[in-house]
mmCIF file of C-alpha atoms and ligand atoms in Angstrom:
data_model
loop_
_atom_site.group_PDB
_atom_site.id
_atom_site.type_symbol
_atom_site.label_atom_id
_atom_site.label_comp_id
_atom_site.label_asym_id
_atom_site.label_seq_id
_atom_site.Cartn_x
_atom_site.Cartn_y
_atom_site.Cartn_z
ATOM 1 C CA MET N 209 25.424 124.172 129.810
ATOM 2 C CA SER N 210 24.528 123.937 126.200
ATOM 3 C CA GLY N 211 22.991 126.646 124.359
ATOM 4 C CA GLU N 212 24.505 129.965 122.657
ATOM 5 C CA PRO N 213 28.200 130.290 123.639
ATOM 6 C CA LEU N 214 28.682 132.715 126.220
ATOM 7 C CA VAL N 215 31.857 133.918 124.438
ATOM 8 C CA GLN N 216 32.337 134.269 120.736
ATOM 9 C CA VAL N 217 35.673 135.347 119.209
ATOM 10 C CA CYS N 218 36.134 136.000 115.294
ATOM 11 C CA GLY N 219 39.068 137.020 113.478
ATOM 12 C CA LEU N 220 40.721 138.855 116.328
ATOM 13 C CA HIS N 221 43.736 140.568 115.620
ATOM 14 C CA LYS N 222 46.171 142.956 117.723
ATOM 15 C CA ARG N 223 48.944 145.090 116.289
ATOM 16 C CA TYR N 224 51.268 147.494 118.378
ATOM 17 C CA GLY N 225 52.718 149.379 115.682
ATOM 18 C CA PRO N 226 54.921 146.950 113.725
ATOM 19 C CA VAL N 227 54.315 144.147 116.442
ATOM 20 C CA HIS N 228 51.651 141.795 115.133
ATOM 21 C CA ALA N 229 50.628 140.088 118.655
ATOM 22 C CA VAL N 230 47.408 138.422 118.037
ATOM 23 C CA ARG N 231 46.950 137.096 114.413
ATOM 24 C CA GLY N 232 43.391 135.949 113.832
ATOM 25 C CA LEU N 233 41.875 133.899 116.680
ATOM 26 C CA ASP N 234 38.604 132.263 116.614
ATOM 27 C CA PHE N 235 37.007 130.384 119.247
ATOM 28 C CA HIS N 236 33.990 130.058 121.590
ATOM 29 C CA LEU N 237 32.994 128.918 124.958
ATOM 30 C CA GLU N 238 29.782 127.896 126.838
ATOM 31 C CA ARG N 239 28.623 128.209 130.042
ATOM 32 C CA GLY N 240 30.143 125.547 132.984
ATOM 33 C CA ARG N 241 33.399 125.744 131.259
ATOM 34 C CA VAL N 242 36.897 126.694 132.126
ATOM 35 C CA LEU N 243 39.081 127.613 129.134
ATOM 36 C CA GLY N 244 42.764 127.562 129.952
ATOM 37 C CA LEU N 245 44.993 130.048 127.929
ATOM 38 C CA LEU N 246 48.639 128.973 127.680
ATOM 39 C CA GLY N 247 51.644 130.070 125.745
ATOM 40 C CA ALA N 248 55.208 131.168 126.440
ATOM 41 C CA ASN N 249 56.129 134.648 127.399
ATOM 42 C CA GLY N 250 55.010 137.181 124.525
ATOM 43 C CA ALA N 251 52.647 134.313 122.699
ATOM 44 C CA GLY N 252 49.798 137.161 123.025
ATOM 45 C CA LYS N 253 47.670 135.691 126.218
ATOM 46 C CA THR N 254 47.477 139.146 128.050
ATOM 47 C CA SER N 255 46.694 141.005 124.782
ATOM 48 C CA THR N 256 43.794 138.504 123.967
ATOM 49 C CA LEU N 257 42.272 138.713 127.383
ATOM 50 C CA GLY N 258 42.412 142.497 127.434
ATOM 51 C CA MET N 259 40.710 142.332 124.063
ATOM 52 C CA LEU N 260 37.962 139.962 125.466
ATOM 53 C CA ALA N 261 37.553 142.096 128.601
ATOM 54 C CA GLY N 262 37.079 145.237 126.524
ATOM 55 C CA VAL N 263 39.988 147.174 128.025
ATOM 56 C CA LEU N 264 42.154 146.878 124.712
ATOM 57 C CA ALA N 265 40.581 147.734 121.254
ATOM 58 C CA PRO N 266 41.236 144.833 118.776
ATOM 59 C CA SER N 267 42.928 146.004 115.391
ATOM 60 C CA GLU N 268 40.453 143.489 113.617
ATOM 61 C CA GLY N 269 37.741 141.207 114.719
ATOM 62 C CA ARG N 270 34.782 140.742 116.693
ATOM 63 C CA VAL N 271 34.243 139.543 120.520
ATOM 64 C CA VAL N 272 30.451 138.857 121.669
ATOM 65 C CA ILE N 273 29.662 138.202 125.313
ATOM 66 C CA ALA N 274 26.423 136.815 125.936
ATOM 67 C CA GLY N 275 24.993 137.815 122.817
ATOM 68 C CA HIS N 276 26.363 141.565 122.829
ATOM 69 C CA ASP N 277 28.794 142.720 120.569
ATOM 70 C CA LEU N 278 31.656 144.092 122.691
ATOM 71 C CA ARG N 279 32.500 147.078 120.024
ATOM 72 C CA ARG N 280 28.674 147.665 119.116
ATOM 73 C CA SER N 281 27.391 147.408 122.617
ATOM 74 C CA PRO N 282 29.930 147.895 125.098
ATOM 75 C CA LEU N 283 27.954 148.473 127.962
ATOM 76 C CA ALA N 284 25.684 145.429 127.925
ATOM 77 C CA ALA N 285 28.668 143.324 126.997
ATOM 78 C CA LYS N 286 30.596 144.652 129.759
ATOM 79 C CA ALA N 287 27.931 144.256 132.292
ATOM 80 C CA ARG N 288 27.931 140.542 131.509
ATOM 81 C CA LEU N 289 31.726 140.232 132.096
ATOM 82 C CA GLY N 290 34.257 140.447 134.939
ATOM 83 C CA TYR N 291 38.027 140.733 134.563
ATOM 84 C CA LEU N 292 40.924 140.227 137.032
ATOM 85 C CA PRO N 293 43.953 141.675 135.295
ATOM 86 C CA GLU N 294 47.550 140.457 135.916
ATOM 87 C CA THR N 295 47.996 142.861 138.560
ATOM 88 C CA PRO N 296 44.614 143.156 140.788
ATOM 89 C CA PRO N 297 43.069 146.842 140.546
ATOM 90 C CA VAL N 298 42.867 147.193 144.086
ATOM 91 C CA PHE N 299 43.420 150.760 146.006
ATOM 92 C CA GLN N 300 45.635 149.933 148.933
ATOM 93 C CA ASP N 301 43.912 152.732 151.212
ATOM 94 C CA LEU N 302 40.621 150.976 151.243
ATOM 95 C CA THR N 303 39.344 148.321 153.421
ATOM 96 C CA VAL N 304 37.950 145.218 151.445
ATOM 97 C CA ASP N 305 34.347 146.306 151.974
ATOM 98 C CA GLU N 306 34.871 149.932 150.985
ATOM 99 C CA TYR N 307 36.566 148.631 147.732
ATOM 100 C CA LEU N 308 33.950 146.073 146.963
ATOM 101 C CA HIS N 309 30.967 148.510 147.760
ATOM 102 C CA HIS N 310 32.914 151.058 145.274
ATOM 103 C CA CYS N 311 33.118 148.090 142.605
ATOM 104 C CA ALA N 312 29.616 147.059 142.726
ATOM 105 C CA ARG N 313 28.437 150.790 142.652
ATOM 106 C CA LEU N 314 30.524 151.197 139.513
ATOM 107 C CA ARG N 315 28.669 148.109 138.432
ATOM 108 C CA GLY N 316 25.137 149.905 138.649
ATOM 109 C CA LEU N 317 24.099 147.915 142.002
ATOM 110 C CA THR N 318 22.404 149.822 144.911
ATOM 111 C CA GLY N 319 20.899 149.550 148.353
ATOM 112 C CA ARG N 320 20.200 145.937 149.532
ATOM 113 C CA ARG N 321 21.179 144.307 146.274
ATOM 114 C CA LEU N 322 24.357 145.789 146.487
ATOM 115 C CA ALA N 323 25.112 144.828 150.083
ATOM 116 C CA ALA N 324 23.822 141.260 149.420
ATOM 117 C CA ALA N 325 26.190 141.114 146.006
ATOM 118 C CA VAL N 326 29.205 142.345 148.291
ATOM 119 C CA ASP N 327 28.556 139.655 150.875
ATOM 120 C CA ALA N 328 28.009 136.838 148.301
ATOM 121 C CA ALA N 329 31.162 137.780 146.525
ATOM 122 C CA LYS N 330 33.364 137.868 149.860
ATOM 123 C CA SER N 331 31.755 134.823 150.859
ATOM 124 C CA ARG N 332 32.670 133.063 147.577
ATOM 125 C CA CYS N 333 36.399 134.397 147.703
ATOM 126 C CA GLY N 334 36.859 133.510 151.251
ATOM 127 C CA LEU N 335 36.912 137.003 152.604
ATOM 128 C CA ALA N 336 34.052 137.123 154.930
ATOM 129 C CA ASP N 337 35.958 137.739 157.773
ATOM 130 C CA SER N 338 38.178 140.436 156.003
ATOM 131 C CA GLY N 339 35.879 142.975 155.436
ATOM 132 C CA THR N 340 37.453 145.796 157.615
ATOM 133 C CA ARG N 341 41.235 145.197 156.761
ATOM 134 C CA LEU N 342 42.994 147.579 154.705
ATOM 135 C CA LEU N 343 43.880 146.281 151.128
ATOM 136 C CA GLY N 344 47.294 147.729 151.635
ATOM 137 C CA ASN N 345 47.859 145.222 154.551
ATOM 138 C CA LEU N 346 46.748 142.223 152.900
ATOM 139 C CA SER N 347 48.958 139.281 151.791
ATOM 140 C CA LYS N 348 49.416 138.839 147.924
ATOM 141 C CA GLY N 349 46.715 135.832 148.144
ATOM 142 C CA TYR N 350 44.121 137.757 149.745
ATOM 143 C CA ARG N 351 44.535 140.931 147.698
ATOM 144 C CA GLN N 352 44.068 138.444 144.704
ATOM 145 C CA ARG N 353 40.942 137.278 146.608
ATOM 146 C CA ALA N 354 39.989 140.776 146.474
ATOM 147 C CA GLY N 355 40.828 141.197 142.824
ATOM 148 C CA LEU N 356 38.836 138.034 142.250
ATOM 149 C CA ALA N 357 35.638 139.491 144.427
ATOM 150 C CA GLN N 358 35.546 142.799 142.554
ATOM 151 C CA ALA N 359 35.403 140.544 139.044
ATOM 152 C CA ILE N 360 32.652 138.466 140.223
ATOM 153 C CA VAL N 361 30.486 140.805 142.408
ATOM 154 C CA HIS N 362 28.011 141.595 139.622
ATOM 155 C CA ALA N 363 27.418 137.975 138.881
ATOM 156 C CA PRO N 364 28.699 138.310 135.400
ATOM 157 C CA ASP N 365 28.214 135.225 133.212
ATOM 158 C CA VAL N 366 32.056 135.394 132.100
ATOM 159 C CA VAL N 367 34.735 135.669 134.083
ATOM 160 C CA ILE N 368 38.404 136.479 132.603
ATOM 161 C CA LEU N 369 41.232 135.945 134.811
ATOM 162 C CA ASP N 370 44.855 136.658 133.685
ATOM 163 C CA GLU N 371 47.248 134.741 135.614
ATOM 164 C CA PRO N 372 45.170 134.362 138.922
ATOM 165 C CA THR N 373 47.521 132.513 140.802
ATOM 166 C CA ALA N 374 51.071 134.118 139.817
ATOM 167 C CA GLY N 375 53.168 134.865 142.800
ATOM 168 C CA LEU N 376 51.022 132.920 145.590
ATOM 169 C CA ASP N 377 52.237 130.421 147.988
ATOM 170 C CA PRO N 378 51.219 126.920 147.385
ATOM 171 C CA ALA N 379 48.406 127.191 150.009
ATOM 172 C CA GLN N 380 47.037 130.125 148.400
ATOM 173 C CA MET N 381 47.308 128.597 145.198
ATOM 174 C CA ARG N 382 45.233 125.853 146.356
ATOM 175 C CA ASP N 383 42.412 128.090 147.809
ATOM 176 C CA LEU N 384 42.117 130.215 144.872
ATOM 177 C CA ARG N 385 42.013 127.288 142.441
ATOM 178 C CA GLN N 386 38.927 125.988 144.762
ATOM 179 C CA VAL N 387 37.427 129.333 144.097
ATOM 180 C CA ILE N 388 38.162 129.406 140.637
ATOM 181 C CA ARG N 389 36.820 125.810 140.283
ATOM 182 C CA ALA N 390 33.644 126.629 141.855
ATOM 183 C CA LEU N 391 33.212 129.746 139.774
ATOM 184 C CA GLY N 392 33.657 127.533 136.612
ATOM 185 C CA ARG N 393 30.470 125.329 137.224
ATOM 186 C CA GLU N 394 28.150 128.430 136.852
ATOM 187 C CA HIS N 395 30.008 130.940 134.677
ATOM 188 C CA ALA N 396 32.245 130.576 131.685
ATOM 189 C CA VAL N 397 35.855 131.298 132.967
ATOM 190 C CA ILE N 398 38.847 132.060 130.977
ATOM 191 C CA LEU N 399 42.220 131.994 132.483
ATOM 192 C CA SER N 400 45.791 132.429 131.493
ATOM 193 C CA THR N 401 48.363 130.525 133.341
ATOM 194 C CA HIS N 402 52.105 129.442 133.192
ATOM 195 C CA VAL N 403 51.476 126.662 135.669
ATOM 196 C CA LEU N 404 50.815 123.680 133.570
ATOM 197 C CA PRO N 405 49.453 121.320 136.411
ATOM 198 C CA GLU N 406 47.037 123.976 137.169
ATOM 199 C CA ALA N 407 45.494 124.132 133.721
ATOM 200 C CA GLN N 408 45.173 120.366 133.951
ATOM 201 C CA THR N 409 43.292 120.439 137.069
ATOM 202 C CA LEU N 410 41.201 123.544 136.348
ATOM 203 C CA CYS N 411 40.561 123.645 132.782
ATOM 204 C CA ASP N 412 37.988 121.578 130.505
ATOM 205 C CA ARG N 413 39.513 122.853 127.331
ATOM 206 C CA VAL N 414 43.102 124.397 126.784
ATOM 207 C CA GLN N 415 44.348 126.570 124.067
ATOM 208 C CA ILE N 416 48.108 127.112 123.571
ATOM 209 C CA MET N 417 49.016 130.360 121.846
ATOM 210 C CA HIS N 418 52.340 130.615 119.855
ATOM 211 C CA GLU N 419 53.154 133.790 118.171
ATOM 212 C CA GLY N 420 49.902 135.226 118.439
ATOM 213 C CA ARG N 421 48.056 132.247 116.967
ATOM 214 C CA LEU N 422 46.002 129.285 118.402
ATOM 215 C CA ALA N 423 48.771 126.604 118.103
ATOM 216 C CA LEU N 424 46.310 123.813 120.038
ATOM 217 C CA SER N 425 42.839 124.050 121.050
ATOM 218 C CA ALA N 426 41.622 120.628 122.575
ATOM 219 C CA PRO N 427 39.502 119.316 125.299
ATOM 220 C CA MET N 428 41.823 118.668 128.265
ATOM 221 C CA ASP N 429 40.727 115.105 128.446
ATOM 222 C CA ALA N 430 41.439 114.451 124.594
ATOM 223 C CA LEU N 431 44.875 116.071 123.937
ATOM 224 C CA PRO N 432 46.292 114.973 120.839
ATOM 225 C CA GLY N 433 48.348 112.025 121.121
ATOM 226 C CA ASP N 434 47.689 110.351 117.901
ATOM 227 C CA ASP N 435 51.478 110.090 116.883
ATOM 228 C CA ALA N 436 52.661 109.243 120.078
ATOM 229 C CA GLY N 437 52.420 105.508 119.568
ATOM 230 C CA HIS N 438 51.847 102.790 122.215
ATOM 231 C CA ARG N 439 53.240 102.033 125.653
ATOM 232 C CA VAL N 440 54.028 98.429 125.632
ATOM 233 C CA ARG N 441 55.402 96.280 128.474
ATOM 234 C CA LEU N 442 56.657 92.784 127.912
ATOM 235 C CA ARG N 443 57.443 90.193 130.691
ATOM 236 C CA CYS N 444 60.306 88.963 128.564
ATOM 237 C CA SER N 445 61.308 91.847 126.274
ATOM 238 C CA PRO N 446 63.476 90.823 123.611
ATOM 239 C CA GLY N 447 64.642 94.407 123.319
ATOM 240 C CA ALA N 448 63.647 97.399 121.283
ATOM 241 C CA GLY N 449 65.651 96.254 118.010
ATOM 242 C CA LYS N 450 63.559 92.726 117.831
ATOM 243 C CA VAL N 451 60.359 94.298 118.420
ATOM 244 C CA ALA N 452 61.133 96.900 115.689
ATOM 245 C CA ALA N 453 61.960 94.409 113.298
ATOM 246 C CA LEU N 454 58.051 93.010 113.437
ATOM 247 C CA PRO N 455 56.190 93.607 110.055
ATOM 248 C CA MET N 456 53.687 95.951 111.447
ATOM 249 C CA VAL N 457 55.875 98.058 113.698
ATOM 250 C CA ASP N 458 57.454 101.190 112.026
ATOM 251 C CA ALA N 459 59.562 102.038 115.279
ATOM 252 C CA ALA N 460 60.123 101.114 118.818
ATOM 253 C CA GLU N 461 62.361 102.544 121.555
ATOM 254 C CA GLU N 462 63.026 101.726 125.038
ATOM 255 C CA ASP N 463 61.683 104.250 127.625
ATOM 256 C CA VAL N 464 63.178 105.260 130.801
ATOM 257 C CA ASP N 465 60.965 103.019 133.175
ATOM 258 C CA GLY N 466 61.733 99.939 130.912
ATOM 259 C CA SER N 467 58.601 100.033 128.826
ATOM 260 C CA LEU N 468 58.464 100.420 124.958
ATOM 261 C CA ARG N 469 57.370 103.189 123.108
ATOM 262 C CA VAL N 470 56.148 101.265 119.878
ATOM 263 C CA ARG N 471 54.919 102.927 116.562
ATOM 264 C CA VAL N 472 52.592 100.261 115.051
ATOM 265 C CA ARG N 473 51.333 100.884 111.393
ATOM 266 C CA GLY N 474 47.907 99.763 110.014
ATOM 267 C CA GLY N 475 45.648 101.304 112.481
ATOM 268 C CA GLU N 476 43.646 98.830 114.773
ATOM 269 C CA ASP N 477 44.291 95.832 112.601
ATOM 270 C CA GLY N 478 47.980 96.535 113.194
ATOM 271 C CA VAL N 479 47.535 96.621 117.058
ATOM 272 C CA VAL N 480 45.848 93.493 117.151
ATOM 273 C CA ASP N 481 48.381 91.622 114.555
ATOM 274 C CA PHE N 482 51.331 93.231 117.231
ATOM 275 C CA ALA N 483 49.523 91.781 120.241
ATOM 276 C CA ALA N 484 49.276 88.316 118.310
ATOM 277 C CA ALA N 485 52.858 88.475 117.411
ATOM 278 C CA CYS N 486 53.938 89.263 121.007
ATOM 279 C CA ALA N 487 52.077 86.413 122.076
ATOM 280 C CA ALA N 488 53.350 84.139 119.355
ATOM 281 C CA ALA N 489 56.961 84.954 120.241
ATOM 282 C CA GLY N 490 56.289 84.213 123.820
ATOM 283 C CA TRP N 491 57.402 87.567 125.103
ATOM 284 C CA GLY N 492 54.375 88.028 127.626
ATOM 285 C CA LEU N 493 52.555 91.023 126.779
ATOM 286 C CA LEU N 494 51.539 92.893 130.054
ATOM 287 C CA GLU N 495 50.467 95.969 128.750
ATOM 288 C CA LEU N 496 49.585 97.743 125.300
ATOM 289 C CA SER N 497 48.017 101.353 125.512
ATOM 290 C CA PRO N 498 48.099 104.452 123.524
ATOM 291 C CA ARG N 499 50.369 107.002 124.637
ATOM 292 C CA ARG N 500 48.964 110.504 125.288
ATOM 293 C CA GLN N 501 51.251 113.223 125.197
ATOM 294 C CA SER N 502 51.293 115.169 128.402
ATOM 295 C CA LEU N 503 50.326 118.851 128.481
ATOM 296 C CA GLU N 504 53.823 119.761 129.013
ATOM 297 C CA ASP N 505 55.166 117.635 125.917
ATOM 298 C CA LEU N 506 52.553 119.567 123.884
ATOM 299 C CA PHE N 507 53.376 123.012 125.413
ATOM 300 C CA ILE N 508 57.091 122.627 124.977
ATOM 301 C CA SER N 509 56.887 120.925 121.311
ATOM 302 C CA ILE N 510 54.946 124.261 120.437
ATOM 303 C CA ALA N 511 56.633 126.629 122.238
ATOM 304 C CA CYS N 512 60.101 125.411 120.923
ATOM 305 C CA SER N 513 58.911 124.846 117.379
ATOM 306 C CA ASP N 514 60.563 127.906 115.864
ATOM 307 C CA GLY N 515 62.648 128.515 118.758
ATOM 308 C CA ALA N 516 60.487 130.823 121.137
ATOM 309 C CA ARG N 517 60.688 134.304 120.140
ATOM 310 C CA GLU N 518 58.319 137.453 120.457
ATOM 311 C CA PRO N 519 55.740 138.048 117.692
ATOM 312 C CA ALA N 520 57.288 139.720 114.668
ATOM 313 C CA ALA N 521 55.697 142.791 112.879
HETATM 314 P P1 LIG Y 733 53.491 137.187 129.159
HETATM 315 O O1 LIG Y 733 53.421 135.590 129.631
HETATM 316 O O2 LIG Y 733 54.869 137.465 129.296
HETATM 317 O O3 LIG Y 733 52.616 137.881 130.012
HETATM 318 P P2 LIG Y 733 51.844 137.179 126.873
HETATM 319 O O4 LIG Y 733 51.380 135.841 126.149
HETATM 320 O O5 LIG Y 733 50.524 137.738 127.747
HETATM 321 O O6 LIG Y 733 53.045 137.156 127.635
HETATM 322 P P3 LIG Y 733 51.396 139.710 125.569
HETATM 323 O O7 LIG Y 733 51.622 140.607 126.795
HETATM 324 O O8 LIG Y 733 49.963 139.819 124.846
HETATM 325 O O9 LIG Y 733 51.943 138.603 125.745
HETATM 326 O O10 LIG Y 733 52.572 140.213 124.276
HETATM 327 C C1 LIG Y 733 52.293 139.945 123.084
HETATM 328 C C2 LIG Y 733 53.415 140.661 122.161
HETATM 329 O O11 LIG Y 733 52.930 142.179 122.211
HETATM 330 C C3 LIG Y 733 54.813 140.741 122.947
HETATM 331 O O12 LIG Y 733 55.672 140.804 121.917
HETATM 332 C C4 LIG Y 733 55.021 142.093 123.502
HETATM 333 O O13 LIG Y 733 56.062 142.571 123.690
HETATM 334 C C5 LIG Y 733 54.092 142.794 122.589
HETATM 335 N N1 LIG Y 733 53.182 144.186 123.803
HETATM 336 C C6 LIG Y 733 52.145 143.670 124.530
HETATM 337 N N2 LIG Y 733 51.894 145.042 124.678
HETATM 338 C C7 LIG Y 733 52.427 146.025 124.099
HETATM 339 C C8 LIG Y 733 52.370 147.453 123.817
HETATM 340 N N3 LIG Y 733 51.472 148.053 124.843
HETATM 341 N N4 LIG Y 733 53.024 147.930 122.897
HETATM 342 C C9 LIG Y 733 53.824 147.396 122.233
HETATM 343 N N5 LIG Y 733 53.858 145.975 122.269
HETATM 344 C C10 LIG Y 733 53.245 145.324 123.052
#
């Protein structure tokens, strides 16, 4: 899981004429990790994924896949990555088997290795019994699986998925997420999504883009919440006003569930003093825990920070 990152991104920019869609991204990703790229419409996610997949030329910056610079050694870099664009690149008139054999041949596989690779990809994507079905007759969920199978048929190190579950029904979403979670154990996966609970369950790390920049990059289990205060439950609450009047308290307000949202000053000492003050006042302290902002809180605070708008020139 450790070692050299499989994906390294340095100073990445994308301009479409006057539109500056991606404005200087820097990040890296190791094997065994799933990175979720979030952002409002127009934030720059698809442009970023296209550049990482080598299908869109950056205006500036560098992408290195498994040690291969995507611009200097495109064939070596692309051999190590698989890409599922927003619309899966499937041919309606081919069967699943014909399509995956074609994709595997394009990836340089032949003979027994090709047959084994196609079987493995089909089995991982839940297509083992669908080889003879025409792609044009498949449901959207199964077409998406075929798209995913073409992205992994050559066992790439890095898998890039642009909104892989968009438009699927809840059961199809659940199935595809299981496939992606399993992929994440062996590969490095980067996916974009608008479904925040999906990011929360699938991803180890989240990056929120806003107007072409990374506005947040954090491990999913340690989202920033330092300024979110403490959640406090008191058996005999005197009300937020009296709590706010304590000398170590900056602010207190009541939450919808009857608990208090309390901002204490003075770091850990302040929190200890606050607990002692609650006990001394006989309020019956039942709970005192740091509040974490939910991913949704973070997303909305970022997406609405200047009013959501398309990246400007
Ligand atoms: P969505 O969630 O709606 O798919 P996104 O975060 O993926 O959005 P991009 O599709 O990367 O965002 O678009 C970023 C910005 O670049 C937008 O302002 C978009 O209009 C613009 N853009 C994207 N592709 C082109 C293009 N080919 N020519 C001109 N502008 C483009």
